[in-house]
């Protein structure tokens, strides 16, 4: 059970980190092409990150049963 809580805590911290990184990136990059590039990078990163989160939550679900 404690391992599951640690994984949930880690995933929440990573989510907050990515959110604040997105806000910082929007204010930091003012040129349009840099902003579009940042959005494309974030979309790719979010796709990979969401796959990892789904795997973590499935592992937690199986451990709790």
PDB file of C-alpha atoms in Angstrom:
ATOM      1  CA  UNK A   1       0.000   0.000   0.000  1.00  0.00           C
ATOM      2  CA  UNK A   2       2.799   2.452   0.817  1.00  0.00           C
ATOM      3  CA  UNK A   3       4.405   1.858  -2.601  1.00  0.00           C
ATOM      4  CA  UNK A   4       1.107   2.772  -4.260  1.00  0.00           C
ATOM      5  CA  UNK A   5       0.892   6.007  -2.265  1.00  0.00           C
ATOM      6  CA  UNK A   6       4.471   6.895  -3.173  1.00  0.00           C
ATOM      7  CA  UNK A   7       3.702   6.354  -6.884  1.00  0.00           C
ATOM      8  CA  UNK A   8       0.543   8.488  -6.677  1.00  0.00           C
ATOM      9  CA  UNK A   9       2.450  11.226  -4.851  1.00  0.00           C
ATOM     10  CA  UNK A  10       5.203  11.135  -7.477  1.00  0.00           C
ATOM     11  CA  UNK A  11       2.726  11.314 -10.363  1.00  0.00           C
ATOM     12  CA  UNK A  12       0.933  14.282  -8.763  1.00  0.00           C
ATOM     13  CA  UNK A  13       4.212  16.133  -8.257  1.00  0.00           C
ATOM     14  CA  UNK A  14       5.196  15.508 -11.876  1.00  0.00           C
ATOM     15  CA  UNK A  15       1.788  16.786 -13.026  1.00  0.00           C
ATOM     16  CA  UNK A  16       2.211  20.014 -11.043  1.00  0.00           C
ATOM     17  CA  UNK A  17       5.775  20.404 -12.318  1.00  0.00           C
ATOM     18  CA  UNK A  18       4.608  20.033 -15.932  1.00  0.00           C
ATOM     19  CA  UNK A  19       1.758  22.521 -15.359  1.00  0.00           C
ATOM     20  CA  UNK A  20       4.062  25.194 -13.931  1.00  0.00           C
ATOM     21  CA  UNK A  21       6.583  24.456 -16.669  1.00  0.00           C
ATOM     22  CA  UNK A  22       3.859  25.082 -19.254  1.00  0.00           C
ATOM     23  CA  UNK A  23       2.906  28.421 -17.642  1.00  0.00           C
ATOM     24  CA  UNK A  24       6.580  29.447 -17.447  1.00  0.00           C
ATOM     25  CA  UNK A  25       7.119  28.423 -21.061  1.00  0.00           C
ATOM     26  CA  UNK A  26       4.188  30.524 -22.274  1.00  0.00           C
ATOM     27  CA  UNK A  27       5.521  33.642 -20.546  1.00  0.00           C
ATOM     28  CA  UNK A  28       9.154  32.924 -21.411  1.00  0.00           C
ATOM     29  CA  UNK A  29       8.806  32.345 -25.164  1.00  0.00           C
ATOM     30  CA  UNK A  30       7.290  35.385 -26.813  1.00  0.00           C
ATOM     31  CA  UNK A  31       8.153  34.673 -30.454  1.00  0.00           C
ATOM     32  CA  UNK A  32       5.406  32.802 -32.267  1.00  0.00           C
ATOM     33  CA  UNK A  33       7.576  30.105 -33.823  1.00  0.00           C
ATOM     34  CA  UNK A  34       9.214  29.368 -30.451  1.00  0.00           C
ATOM     35  CA  UNK A  35       5.776  29.091 -28.846  1.00  0.00           C
ATOM     36  CA  UNK A  36       4.567  26.709 -31.568  1.00  0.00           C
ATOM     37  CA  UNK A  37       7.704  24.601 -31.158  1.00  0.00           C
ATOM     38  CA  UNK A  38       7.179  24.514 -27.386  1.00  0.00           C
ATOM     39  CA  UNK A  39       3.565  23.388 -27.867  1.00  0.00           C
ATOM     40  CA  UNK A  40       4.663  20.570 -30.204  1.00  0.00           C
ATOM     41  CA  UNK A  41       7.325  19.412 -27.720  1.00  0.00           C
ATOM     42  CA  UNK A  42       4.807  19.506 -24.863  1.00  0.00           C
ATOM     43  CA  UNK A  43       2.287  17.495 -26.898  1.00  0.00           C
ATOM     44  CA  UNK A  44       4.876  14.792 -27.559  1.00  0.00           C
ATOM     45  CA  UNK A  45       5.979  14.791 -23.918  1.00  0.00           C
ATOM     46  CA  UNK A  46       2.382  14.637 -22.670  1.00  0.00           C
ATOM     47  CA  UNK A  47       1.637  11.640 -24.894  1.00  0.00           C
ATOM     48  CA  UNK A  48       4.564   9.717 -23.400  1.00  0.00           C
ATOM     49  CA  UNK A  49       3.825  10.955 -19.879  1.00  0.00           C
ATOM     50  CA  UNK A  50       0.160   9.948 -20.042  1.00  0.00           C
ATOM     51  CA  UNK A  51       1.173   6.431 -21.150  1.00  0.00           C
ATOM     52  CA  UNK A  52       3.484   6.192 -18.125  1.00  0.00           C
ATOM     53  CA  UNK A  53       0.736   7.454 -15.800  1.00  0.00           C
ATOM     54  CA  UNK A  54      -1.738   4.892 -17.146  1.00  0.00           C
ATOM     55  CA  UNK A  55       0.804   2.112 -16.568  1.00  0.00           C
ATOM     56  CA  UNK A  56       1.462   3.321 -12.998  1.00  0.00           C
ATOM     57  CA  UNK A  57      -2.242   3.484 -12.184  1.00  0.00           C
ATOM     58  CA  UNK A  58      -2.826   0.001 -13.632  1.00  0.00           C
ATOM     59  CA  UNK A  59      -0.003  -1.364 -11.468  1.00  0.00           C
ATOM     60  CA  UNK A  60      -1.501   0.327  -8.402  1.00  0.00           C
ATOM     61  CA  UNK A  61      -4.937  -1.094  -9.237  1.00  0.00           C
ATOM     62  CA  UNK A  62      -3.560  -4.624  -9.561  1.00  0.00           C
ATOM     63  CA  UNK A  63      -1.593  -4.313  -6.295  1.00  0.00           C
ATOM     64  CA  UNK A  64      -4.674  -3.167  -4.386  1.00  0.00           C
ATOM     65  CA  UNK A  65      -6.760  -6.162  -5.481  1.00  0.00           C
TER      66      UNK A  65
END
